[in-house]
């Protein structure tokens, strides 16, 4: 089962990061965490790798609904969005919110929370993809 939603915009890595931030904000997501994997691995292990950024995106009303349904779903929050490169291609990937339902087995997460989160993440990803066309 795929657990990601992926787009491949045509902008630069930096342009894409800014486009993702704007698109997520437009869909009601704030960024709670930001992990620059490239910088971290360089600093900690002197390992060189391609640009790789993980944004922890949260829509507070949806997070509350998910936590009200099952407190353990906090293990799967926030929704991770990855911006990375593969060769000359920038790739944006978001976790598929249906993964929450599959992993937890809590059906109450599906219609009200996972479906709405998916709709909003898909809209943000579509904006990023269309903006690069």
mmCIF file of N, CA and C in Angstrom:
data_model
loop_
_atom_site.group_PDB
_atom_site.id
_atom_site.type_symbol
_atom_site.label_atom_id
_atom_site.label_comp_id
_atom_site.label_asym_id
_atom_site.label_seq_id
_atom_site.Cartn_x
_atom_site.Cartn_y
_atom_site.Cartn_z
ATOM 1 N N UNK A 1 0.843 -1.182 0.000
ATOM 2 C CA UNK A 1 0.000 0.000 0.000
ATOM 3 C C UNK A 1 0.886 1.243 0.000
ATOM 4 N N UNK A 2 0.700 2.135 -0.965
ATOM 5 C CA UNK A 2 1.486 3.381 -0.947
ATOM 6 C C UNK A 2 1.141 4.197 0.299
ATOM 7 N N UNK A 3 2.124 4.805 0.879
ATOM 8 C CA UNK A 3 1.889 5.619 2.071
ATOM 9 C C UNK A 3 2.278 7.075 1.846
ATOM 10 N N UNK A 4 2.454 7.443 0.576
ATOM 11 C CA UNK A 4 2.844 8.814 0.272
ATOM 12 C C UNK A 4 1.976 9.390 -0.831
ATOM 13 N N UNK A 5 2.007 10.695 -0.886
ATOM 14 C CA UNK A 5 1.434 11.459 -1.982
ATOM 15 C C UNK A 5 2.601 12.298 -2.495
ATOM 16 N N UNK A 6 2.897 12.194 -3.792
ATOM 17 C CA UNK A 6 4.126 12.758 -4.338
ATOM 18 C C UNK A 6 3.861 13.636 -5.551
ATOM 19 N N UNK A 7 4.567 14.771 -5.596
ATOM 20 C CA UNK A 7 4.593 15.611 -6.800
ATOM 21 C C UNK A 7 6.041 15.946 -7.104
ATOM 22 N N UNK A 8 6.285 16.263 -8.362
ATOM 23 C CA UNK A 8 7.637 16.609 -8.816
ATOM 24 C C UNK A 8 7.594 17.956 -9.530
ATOM 25 N N UNK A 9 7.662 19.038 -8.749
ATOM 26 C CA UNK A 9 7.613 20.371 -9.362
ATOM 27 C C UNK A 9 8.893 20.665 -10.134
ATOM 28 N N UNK A 10 8.842 21.727 -10.939
ATOM 29 C CA UNK A 10 9.994 22.057 -11.782
ATOM 30 C C UNK A 10 10.885 23.151 -11.213
ATOM 31 N N UNK A 11 10.509 23.763 -10.105
ATOM 32 C CA UNK A 11 11.325 24.834 -9.536
ATOM 33 C C UNK A 11 12.569 24.307 -8.853
ATOM 34 N N UNK A 12 13.372 25.233 -8.362
ATOM 35 C CA UNK A 12 14.563 24.859 -7.606
ATOM 36 C C UNK A 12 14.140 24.336 -6.232
ATOM 37 N N UNK A 13 15.072 23.757 -5.519
ATOM 38 C CA UNK A 13 14.793 23.265 -4.174
ATOM 39 C C UNK A 13 14.299 24.410 -3.296
ATOM 40 N N UNK A 14 14.992 25.526 -3.299
ATOM 41 C CA UNK A 14 14.631 26.671 -2.462
ATOM 42 C C UNK A 14 13.262 27.229 -2.822
ATOM 43 N N UNK A 15 12.999 27.361 -4.125
ATOM 44 C CA UNK A 15 11.689 27.845 -4.573
ATOM 45 C C UNK A 15 10.583 26.886 -4.130
ATOM 46 N N UNK A 16 10.864 25.608 -4.216
ATOM 47 C CA UNK A 16 9.874 24.606 -3.847
ATOM 48 C C UNK A 16 9.593 24.632 -2.356
ATOM 49 N N UNK A 17 10.623 24.794 -1.540
ATOM 50 C CA UNK A 17 10.417 24.873 -0.094
ATOM 51 C C UNK A 17 9.468 26.021 0.228
ATOM 52 N N UNK A 18 9.696 27.174 -0.363
ATOM 53 C CA UNK A 18 8.821 28.319 -0.106
ATOM 54 C C UNK A 18 7.403 28.071 -0.630
ATOM 55 N N UNK A 19 7.290 27.446 -1.801
ATOM 56 C CA UNK A 19 5.973 27.143 -2.361
ATOM 57 C C UNK A 19 5.222 26.155 -1.470
ATOM 58 N N UNK A 20 5.913 25.177 -0.922
ATOM 59 C CA UNK A 20 5.277 24.197 -0.036
ATOM 60 C C UNK A 20 4.798 24.889 1.234
ATOM 61 N N UNK A 21 5.635 25.743 1.812
ATOM 62 C CA UNK A 21 5.235 26.467 3.026
ATOM 63 C C UNK A 21 3.955 27.275 2.791
ATOM 64 N N UNK A 22 3.908 28.004 1.675
ATOM 65 C CA UNK A 22 2.729 28.820 1.354
ATOM 66 C C UNK A 22 1.501 27.950 1.129
ATOM 67 N N UNK A 23 1.668 26.886 0.357
ATOM 68 C CA UNK A 23 0.531 26.019 0.032
ATOM 69 C C UNK A 23 -0.025 25.340 1.279
ATOM 70 N N UNK A 24 0.855 24.906 2.170
ATOM 71 C CA UNK A 24 0.383 24.299 3.420
ATOM 72 C C UNK A 24 -0.358 25.322 4.277
ATOM 73 N N UNK A 25 0.194 26.525 4.377
ATOM 74 C CA UNK A 25 -0.455 27.580 5.165
ATOM 75 C C UNK A 25 -1.832 27.898 4.598
ATOM 76 N N UNK A 26 -1.940 27.941 3.276
ATOM 77 C CA UNK A 26 -3.229 28.213 2.635
ATOM 78 C C UNK A 26 -4.270 27.142 2.953
ATOM 79 N N UNK A 27 -3.806 25.947 3.312
ATOM 80 C CA UNK A 27 -4.714 24.851 3.652
ATOM 81 C C UNK A 27 -4.872 24.677 5.164
ATOM 82 N N UNK A 28 -4.387 25.654 5.933
ATOM 83 C CA UNK A 28 -4.585 25.632 7.383
ATOM 84 C C UNK A 28 -3.539 24.874 8.171
ATOM 85 N N UNK A 29 -2.416 24.540 7.537
ATOM 86 C CA UNK A 29 -1.346 23.824 8.225
ATOM 87 C C UNK A 29 -0.264 24.795 8.685
ATOM 88 N N UNK A 30 0.169 24.620 9.904
ATOM 89 C CA UNK A 30 1.344 25.321 10.401
ATOM 90 C C UNK A 30 2.502 24.340 10.422
ATOM 91 N N UNK A 31 3.704 24.867 10.445
ATOM 92 C CA UNK A 31 4.895 24.012 10.503
ATOM 93 C C UNK A 31 5.361 23.967 11.955
ATOM 94 N N UNK A 32 5.233 22.804 12.584
ATOM 95 C CA UNK A 32 5.647 22.632 13.975
ATOM 96 C C UNK A 32 7.111 22.252 14.105
ATOM 97 N N UNK A 33 7.597 21.476 13.135
ATOM 98 C CA UNK A 33 8.984 21.026 13.174
ATOM 99 C C UNK A 33 9.607 21.174 11.801
ATOM 100 N N UNK A 34 10.901 21.328 11.804
ATOM 101 C CA UNK A 34 11.655 21.408 10.551
ATOM 102 C C UNK A 34 12.992 20.716 10.784
ATOM 103 N N UNK A 35 13.262 19.701 9.982
ATOM 104 C CA UNK A 35 14.512 18.959 10.113
ATOM 105 C C UNK A 35 15.262 19.049 8.798
ATOM 106 N N UNK A 36 16.417 19.683 8.828
ATOM 107 C CA UNK A 36 17.294 19.740 7.662
ATOM 108 C C UNK A 36 18.205 18.523 7.759
ATOM 109 N N UNK A 37 17.795 17.441 7.115
ATOM 110 C CA UNK A 37 18.525 16.177 7.208
ATOM 111 C C UNK A 37 19.917 16.322 6.618
ATOM 112 N N UNK A 38 20.038 17.033 5.519
ATOM 113 C CA UNK A 38 21.343 17.240 4.885
ATOM 114 C C UNK A 38 22.317 17.894 5.860
ATOM 115 N N UNK A 39 21.905 18.981 6.502
ATOM 116 C CA UNK A 39 22.782 19.697 7.442
ATOM 117 C C UNK A 39 23.074 18.858 8.685
ATOM 118 N N UNK A 40 22.079 18.136 9.168
ATOM 119 C CA UNK A 40 22.261 17.323 10.366
ATOM 120 C C UNK A 40 23.267 16.208 10.130
ATOM 121 N N UNK A 41 23.133 15.502 9.019
ATOM 122 C CA UNK A 41 24.070 14.411 8.740
ATOM 123 C C UNK A 41 25.474 14.924 8.467
ATOM 124 N N UNK A 42 25.559 16.114 7.876
ATOM 125 C CA UNK A 42 26.887 16.715 7.660
ATOM 126 C C UNK A 42 27.513 17.068 9.006
ATOM 127 N N UNK A 43 26.756 17.704 9.883
ATOM 128 C CA UNK A 43 27.287 18.143 11.184
ATOM 129 C C UNK A 43 27.620 16.970 12.093
ATOM 130 N N UNK A 44 26.774 15.954 12.114
ATOM 131 C CA UNK A 44 26.945 14.846 13.058
ATOM 132 C C UNK A 44 27.850 13.725 12.548
ATOM 133 N N UNK A 45 27.821 13.499 11.234
ATOM 134 C CA UNK A 45 28.563 12.361 10.676
ATOM 135 C C UNK A 45 29.545 12.740 9.571
ATOM 136 N N UNK A 46 29.634 14.041 9.259
ATOM 137 C CA UNK A 46 30.430 14.509 8.131
ATOM 138 C C UNK A 46 30.041 13.779 6.843
ATOM 139 N N UNK A 47 28.734 13.523 6.711
ATOM 140 C CA UNK A 47 28.195 12.820 5.550
ATOM 141 C C UNK A 47 27.563 13.825 4.595
ATOM 142 N N UNK A 48 27.953 13.773 3.338
ATOM 143 C CA UNK A 48 27.380 14.640 2.321
ATOM 144 C C UNK A 48 26.227 13.930 1.637
ATOM 145 N N UNK A 49 25.122 14.642 1.517
ATOM 146 C CA UNK A 49 23.969 14.109 0.792
ATOM 147 C C UNK A 49 23.223 15.248 0.113
ATOM 148 N N UNK A 50 22.253 14.886 -0.693
ATOM 149 C CA UNK A 50 21.437 15.860 -1.417
ATOM 150 C C UNK A 50 20.543 16.625 -0.438
ATOM 151 N N UNK A 51 20.025 17.792 -0.860
ATOM 152 C CA UNK A 51 19.086 18.527 -0.017
ATOM 153 C C UNK A 51 17.898 17.644 0.368
ATOM 154 N N UNK A 52 17.545 17.677 1.654
ATOM 155 C CA UNK A 52 16.482 16.822 2.185
ATOM 156 C C UNK A 52 15.924 17.500 3.422
ATOM 157 N N UNK A 53 14.702 18.011 3.323
ATOM 158 C CA UNK A 53 14.068 18.749 4.407
ATOM 159 C C UNK A 53 12.765 18.064 4.795
ATOM 160 N N UNK A 54 12.559 17.885 6.094
ATOM 161 C CA UNK A 54 11.307 17.324 6.593
ATOM 162 C C UNK A 54 10.566 18.417 7.353
ATOM 163 N N UNK A 55 9.349 18.725 6.901
ATOM 164 C CA UNK A 55 8.490 19.685 7.591
ATOM 165 C C UNK A 55 7.390 18.919 8.316
ATOM 166 N N UNK A 56 7.221 19.199 9.585
ATOM 167 C CA UNK A 56 6.133 18.606 10.366
ATOM 168 C C UNK A 56 4.948 19.543 10.325
ATOM 169 N N UNK A 57 3.968 19.233 9.480
ATOM 170 C CA UNK A 57 2.817 20.110 9.261
ATOM 171 C C UNK A 57 1.650 19.687 10.147
ATOM 172 N N UNK A 58 0.967 20.689 10.721
ATOM 173 C CA UNK A 58 -0.153 20.399 11.609
ATOM 174 C C UNK A 58 -1.316 21.339 11.322
ATOM 175 N N UNK A 59 -2.488 20.746 11.182
ATOM 176 C CA UNK A 59 -3.730 21.506 11.118
ATOM 177 C C UNK A 59 -4.393 21.287 12.478
ATOM 178 N N UNK A 60 -4.356 22.288 13.368
ATOM 179 C CA UNK A 60 -4.824 22.079 14.744
ATOM 180 C C UNK A 60 -6.218 21.477 14.890
ATOM 181 N N UNK A 61 -7.244 21.936 14.149
ATOM 182 C CA UNK A 61 -8.561 21.310 14.318
ATOM 183 C C UNK A 61 -8.556 19.816 13.961
ATOM 184 N N UNK A 62 -7.829 19.458 12.899
ATOM 185 C CA UNK A 62 -7.765 18.048 12.511
ATOM 186 C C UNK A 62 -6.960 17.242 13.522
ATOM 187 N N UNK A 63 -5.875 17.822 14.028
ATOM 188 C CA UNK A 63 -5.072 17.128 15.042
ATOM 189 C C UNK A 63 -5.918 16.871 16.285
ATOM 190 N N UNK A 64 -6.708 17.848 16.679
ATOM 191 C CA UNK A 64 -7.553 17.658 17.863
ATOM 192 C C UNK A 64 -8.563 16.541 17.641
ATOM 193 N N UNK A 65 -9.188 16.532 16.469
ATOM 194 C CA UNK A 65 -10.158 15.472 16.170
ATOM 195 C C UNK A 65 -9.491 14.095 16.208
ATOM 196 N N UNK A 66 -8.305 14.009 15.639
ATOM 197 C CA UNK A 66 -7.584 12.725 15.626
ATOM 198 C C UNK A 66 -7.233 12.294 17.038
ATOM 199 N N UNK A 67 -6.749 13.224 17.837
ATOM 200 C CA UNK A 67 -6.378 12.895 19.218
ATOM 201 C C UNK A 67 -7.595 12.567 20.074
ATOM 202 N N UNK A 68 -8.731 13.206 19.798
ATOM 203 C CA UNK A 68 -9.959 12.876 20.512
ATOM 204 C C UNK A 68 -10.414 11.452 20.189
ATOM 205 N N UNK A 69 -10.152 11.002 18.964
ATOM 206 C CA UNK A 69 -10.534 9.648 18.562
ATOM 207 C C UNK A 69 -9.590 8.602 19.139
ATOM 208 N N UNK A 70 -8.302 8.958 19.245
ATOM 209 C CA UNK A 70 -7.306 7.998 19.739
ATOM 210 C C UNK A 70 -6.040 8.761 20.114
ATOM 211 N N UNK A 71 -5.779 8.855 21.403
ATOM 212 C CA UNK A 71 -4.607 9.597 21.861
ATOM 213 C C UNK A 71 -3.294 9.040 21.295
ATOM 214 N N UNK A 72 -3.248 7.745 21.048
ATOM 215 C CA UNK A 72 -2.019 7.139 20.531
ATOM 216 C C UNK A 72 -1.688 7.592 19.114
ATOM 217 N N UNK A 73 -2.660 8.203 18.429
ATOM 218 C CA UNK A 73 -2.392 8.691 17.080
ATOM 219 C C UNK A 73 -1.343 9.807 17.109
ATOM 220 N N UNK A 74 -1.092 10.355 18.306
ATOM 221 C CA UNK A 74 -0.020 11.338 18.446
ATOM 222 C C UNK A 74 1.322 10.808 17.964
ATOM 223 N N UNK A 75 1.480 9.499 17.963
ATOM 224 C CA UNK A 75 2.702 8.892 17.433
ATOM 225 C C UNK A 75 2.870 9.166 15.944
ATOM 226 N N UNK A 76 1.776 9.449 15.262
ATOM 227 C CA UNK A 76 1.801 9.658 13.816
ATOM 228 C C UNK A 76 1.690 11.136 13.431
ATOM 229 N N UNK A 77 1.664 11.998 14.423
ATOM 230 C CA UNK A 77 1.551 13.431 14.167
ATOM 231 C C UNK A 77 2.891 14.106 14.417
ATOM 232 N N UNK A 78 3.175 15.223 13.791
ATOM 233 C CA UNK A 78 2.394 15.892 12.751
ATOM 234 C C UNK A 78 2.539 15.171 11.413
ATOM 235 N N UNK A 79 1.827 15.657 10.411
ATOM 236 C CA UNK A 79 1.936 15.098 9.057
ATOM 237 C C UNK A 79 3.287 15.514 8.482
ATOM 238 N N UNK A 80 4.100 14.551 8.151
ATOM 239 C CA UNK A 80 5.410 14.883 7.585
ATOM 240 C C UNK A 80 5.299 15.175 6.097
ATOM 241 N N UNK A 81 5.975 16.244 5.696
ATOM 242 C CA UNK A 81 6.097 16.605 4.289
ATOM 243 C C UNK A 81 7.594 16.707 4.012
ATOM 244 N N UNK A 82 8.050 15.952 3.016
ATOM 245 C CA UNK A 82 9.471 15.900 2.683
ATOM 246 C C UNK A 82 9.697 16.637 1.369
ATOM 247 N N UNK A 83 10.714 17.477 1.361
ATOM 248 C CA UNK A 83 11.166 18.123 0.126
ATOM 249 C C UNK A 83 12.603 17.663 -0.053
ATOM 250 N N UNK A 84 12.872 17.026 -1.186
ATOM 251 C CA UNK A 84 14.198 16.463 -1.411
ATOM 252 C C UNK A 84 14.539 16.539 -2.889
ATOM 253 N N UNK A 85 15.766 16.239 -3.183
ATOM 254 C CA UNK A 85 16.155 16.180 -4.592
ATOM 255 C C UNK A 85 16.609 14.764 -4.916
ATOM 256 N N UNK A 86 16.442 14.454 -6.177
ATOM 257 C CA UNK A 86 16.919 13.188 -6.728
ATOM 258 C C UNK A 86 17.506 13.546 -8.090
ATOM 259 N N UNK A 87 18.823 13.637 -8.144
ATOM 260 C CA UNK A 87 19.454 14.168 -9.346
ATOM 261 C C UNK A 87 19.088 15.629 -9.480
ATOM 262 N N UNK A 88 18.591 16.016 -10.650
ATOM 263 C CA UNK A 88 18.172 17.395 -10.881
ATOM 264 C C UNK A 88 16.705 17.627 -10.542
ATOM 265 N N UNK A 89 16.002 16.604 -10.123
ATOM 266 C CA UNK A 89 14.560 16.677 -9.863
ATOM 267 C C UNK A 89 14.277 16.973 -8.391
ATOM 268 N N UNK A 90 13.368 17.927 -8.147
ATOM 269 C CA UNK A 90 12.879 18.179 -6.793
ATOM 270 C C UNK A 90 11.635 17.329 -6.589
ATOM 271 N N UNK A 91 11.548 16.693 -5.442
ATOM 272 C CA UNK A 91 10.418 15.822 -5.123
ATOM 273 C C UNK A 91 9.793 16.304 -3.818
ATOM 274 N N UNK A 92 8.470 16.388 -3.805
ATOM 275 C CA UNK A 92 7.727 16.743 -2.593
ATOM 276 C C UNK A 92 6.828 15.559 -2.275
ATOM 277 N N UNK A 93 6.951 15.069 -1.046
ATOM 278 C CA UNK A 93 6.148 13.928 -0.624
ATOM 279 C C UNK A 93 5.471 14.251 0.702
ATOM 280 N N UNK A 94 4.211 13.858 0.796
ATOM 281 C CA UNK A 94 3.468 14.002 2.042
ATOM 282 C C UNK A 94 2.969 12.627 2.450
ATOM 283 N N UNK A 95 2.897 12.412 3.739
ATOM 284 C CA UNK A 95 2.348 11.154 4.238
ATOM 285 C C UNK A 95 0.882 11.076 3.837
ATOM 286 N N UNK A 96 0.431 9.909 3.428
ATOM 287 C CA UNK A 96 -0.980 9.704 3.118
ATOM 288 C C UNK A 96 -1.729 9.571 4.437
ATOM 289 N N UNK A 97 -2.651 10.474 4.741
ATOM 290 C CA UNK A 97 -3.367 10.400 6.016
ATOM 291 C C UNK A 97 -4.116 9.092 6.241
ATOM 292 N N UNK A 98 -4.446 8.368 5.185
ATOM 293 C CA UNK A 98 -5.103 7.074 5.353
ATOM 294 C C UNK A 98 -4.197 6.102 6.107
ATOM 295 N N UNK A 99 -2.906 6.382 6.118
ATOM 296 C CA UNK A 99 -1.963 5.558 6.872
ATOM 297 C C UNK A 99 -2.329 5.537 8.350
ATOM 298 N N UNK A 100 -2.828 6.677 8.870
ATOM 299 C CA UNK A 100 -3.258 6.737 10.273
ATOM 300 C C UNK A 100 -4.327 5.693 10.546
ATOM 301 N N UNK A 101 -5.292 5.608 9.639
ATOM 302 C CA UNK A 101 -6.406 4.685 9.816
ATOM 303 C C UNK A 101 -5.894 3.251 9.722
ATOM 304 N N UNK A 102 -5.063 2.990 8.739
ATOM 305 C CA UNK A 102 -4.535 1.648 8.536
ATOM 306 C C UNK A 102 -3.695 1.192 9.724
ATOM 307 N N UNK A 103 -2.795 2.047 10.191
ATOM 308 C CA UNK A 103 -1.905 1.660 11.287
ATOM 309 C C UNK A 103 -2.619 1.541 12.626
ATOM 310 N N UNK A 104 -3.579 2.422 12.866
ATOM 311 C CA UNK A 104 -4.249 2.414 14.163
ATOM 312 C C UNK A 104 -5.426 1.457 14.219
ATOM 313 N N UNK A 105 -6.054 1.210 13.080
ATOM 314 C CA UNK A 105 -7.260 0.400 13.067
ATOM 315 C C UNK A 105 -8.474 1.128 13.636
ATOM 316 N N UNK A 106 -8.347 2.450 13.855
ATOM 317 C CA UNK A 106 -9.440 3.253 14.414
ATOM 318 C C UNK A 106 -10.229 3.851 13.248
ATOM 319 N N UNK A 107 -11.339 3.210 12.922
ATOM 320 C CA UNK A 107 -12.145 3.652 11.784
ATOM 321 C C UNK A 107 -12.711 5.058 11.970
ATOM 322 N N UNK A 108 -12.845 5.496 13.214
ATOM 323 C CA UNK A 108 -13.388 6.833 13.475
ATOM 324 C C UNK A 108 -12.476 7.932 12.935
ATOM 325 N N UNK A 109 -11.238 7.579 12.612
ATOM 326 C CA UNK A 109 -10.323 8.573 12.050
ATOM 327 C C UNK A 109 -10.579 8.821 10.563
ATOM 328 N N UNK A 110 -11.192 7.861 9.884
ATOM 329 C CA UNK A 110 -11.291 7.932 8.427
ATOM 330 C C UNK A 110 -12.114 9.106 7.914
ATOM 331 N N UNK A 111 -13.431 9.095 8.065
ATOM 332 C CA UNK A 111 -14.183 10.164 7.412
ATOM 333 C C UNK A 111 -13.878 11.562 7.944
ATOM 334 N N UNK A 112 -13.912 11.770 9.236
ATOM 335 C CA UNK A 112 -13.784 13.163 9.649
ATOM 336 C C UNK A 112 -12.367 13.704 9.577
ATOM 337 N N UNK A 113 -11.382 12.880 9.811
ATOM 338 C CA UNK A 113 -10.029 13.404 9.962
ATOM 339 C C UNK A 113 -9.144 13.072 8.763
ATOM 340 N N UNK A 114 -8.920 11.804 8.512
ATOM 341 C CA UNK A 114 -7.994 11.408 7.447
ATOM 342 C C UNK A 114 -8.451 11.905 6.082
ATOM 343 N N UNK A 115 -9.752 11.824 5.822
ATOM 344 C CA UNK A 115 -10.249 12.270 4.521
ATOM 345 C C UNK A 115 -10.056 13.781 4.338
ATOM 346 N N UNK A 116 -10.329 14.548 5.392
ATOM 347 C CA UNK A 116 -10.159 16.001 5.305
ATOM 348 C C UNK A 116 -8.683 16.368 5.216
ATOM 349 N N UNK A 117 -7.840 15.690 5.985
ATOM 350 C CA UNK A 117 -6.402 15.947 5.912
ATOM 351 C C UNK A 117 -5.885 15.620 4.512
ATOM 352 N N UNK A 118 -6.343 14.520 3.942
ATOM 353 C CA UNK A 118 -5.927 14.145 2.586
ATOM 354 C C UNK A 118 -6.367 15.190 1.575
ATOM 355 N N UNK A 119 -7.607 15.670 1.713
ATOM 356 C CA UNK A 119 -8.111 16.694 0.784
ATOM 357 C C UNK A 119 -7.229 17.939 0.841
ATOM 358 N N UNK A 120 -6.890 18.360 2.056
ATOM 359 C CA UNK A 120 -6.084 19.568 2.220
ATOM 360 C C UNK A 120 -4.637 19.362 1.753
ATOM 361 N N UNK A 121 -4.040 18.219 2.077
ATOM 362 C CA UNK A 121 -2.678 17.943 1.613
ATOM 363 C C UNK A 121 -2.638 17.828 0.098
ATOM 364 N N UNK A 122 -3.635 17.162 -0.483
ATOM 365 C CA UNK A 122 -3.692 17.050 -1.945
ATOM 366 C C UNK A 122 -3.813 18.425 -2.597
ATOM 367 N N UNK A 123 -4.618 19.297 -2.008
ATOM 368 C CA UNK A 123 -4.764 20.650 -2.549
ATOM 369 C C UNK A 123 -3.441 21.402 -2.471
ATOM 370 N N UNK A 124 -2.731 21.263 -1.360
ATOM 371 C CA UNK A 124 -1.434 21.928 -1.219
ATOM 372 C C UNK A 124 -0.440 21.390 -2.241
ATOM 373 N N UNK A 125 -0.394 20.071 -2.395
ATOM 374 C CA UNK A 125 0.527 19.472 -3.365
ATOM 375 C C UNK A 125 0.177 19.876 -4.799
ATOM 376 N N UNK A 126 -1.110 19.950 -5.097
ATOM 377 C CA UNK A 126 -1.537 20.366 -6.433
ATOM 378 C C UNK A 126 -1.100 21.805 -6.705
ATOM 379 N N UNK A 127 -1.214 22.663 -5.698
ATOM 380 C CA UNK A 127 -0.785 24.052 -5.848
ATOM 381 C C UNK A 127 0.713 24.110 -6.142
ATOM 382 N N UNK A 128 1.487 23.314 -5.420
ATOM 383 C CA UNK A 128 2.945 23.286 -5.642
ATOM 384 C C UNK A 128 3.254 22.790 -7.052
ATOM 385 N N UNK A 129 2.587 21.717 -7.472
ATOM 386 C CA UNK A 129 2.828 21.154 -8.807
ATOM 387 C C UNK A 129 2.404 22.119 -9.904
ATOM 388 N N UNK A 130 1.243 22.756 -9.736
ATOM 389 C CA UNK A 130 0.731 23.684 -10.753
ATOM 390 C C UNK A 130 1.576 24.948 -10.821
ATOM 391 N N UNK A 131 2.069 25.385 -9.676
ATOM 392 C CA UNK A 131 2.886 26.600 -9.626
ATOM 393 C C UNK A 131 4.191 26.465 -10.372
ATOM 394 N N UNK A 132 4.600 25.230 -10.583
ATOM 395 C CA UNK A 132 5.881 25.008 -11.266
ATOM 396 C C UNK A 132 5.702 24.758 -12.757
ATOM 397 N N UNK A 133 4.447 24.679 -13.187
ATOM 398 C CA UNK A 133 4.189 24.357 -14.605
ATOM 399 C C UNK A 133 4.479 25.525 -15.518
#
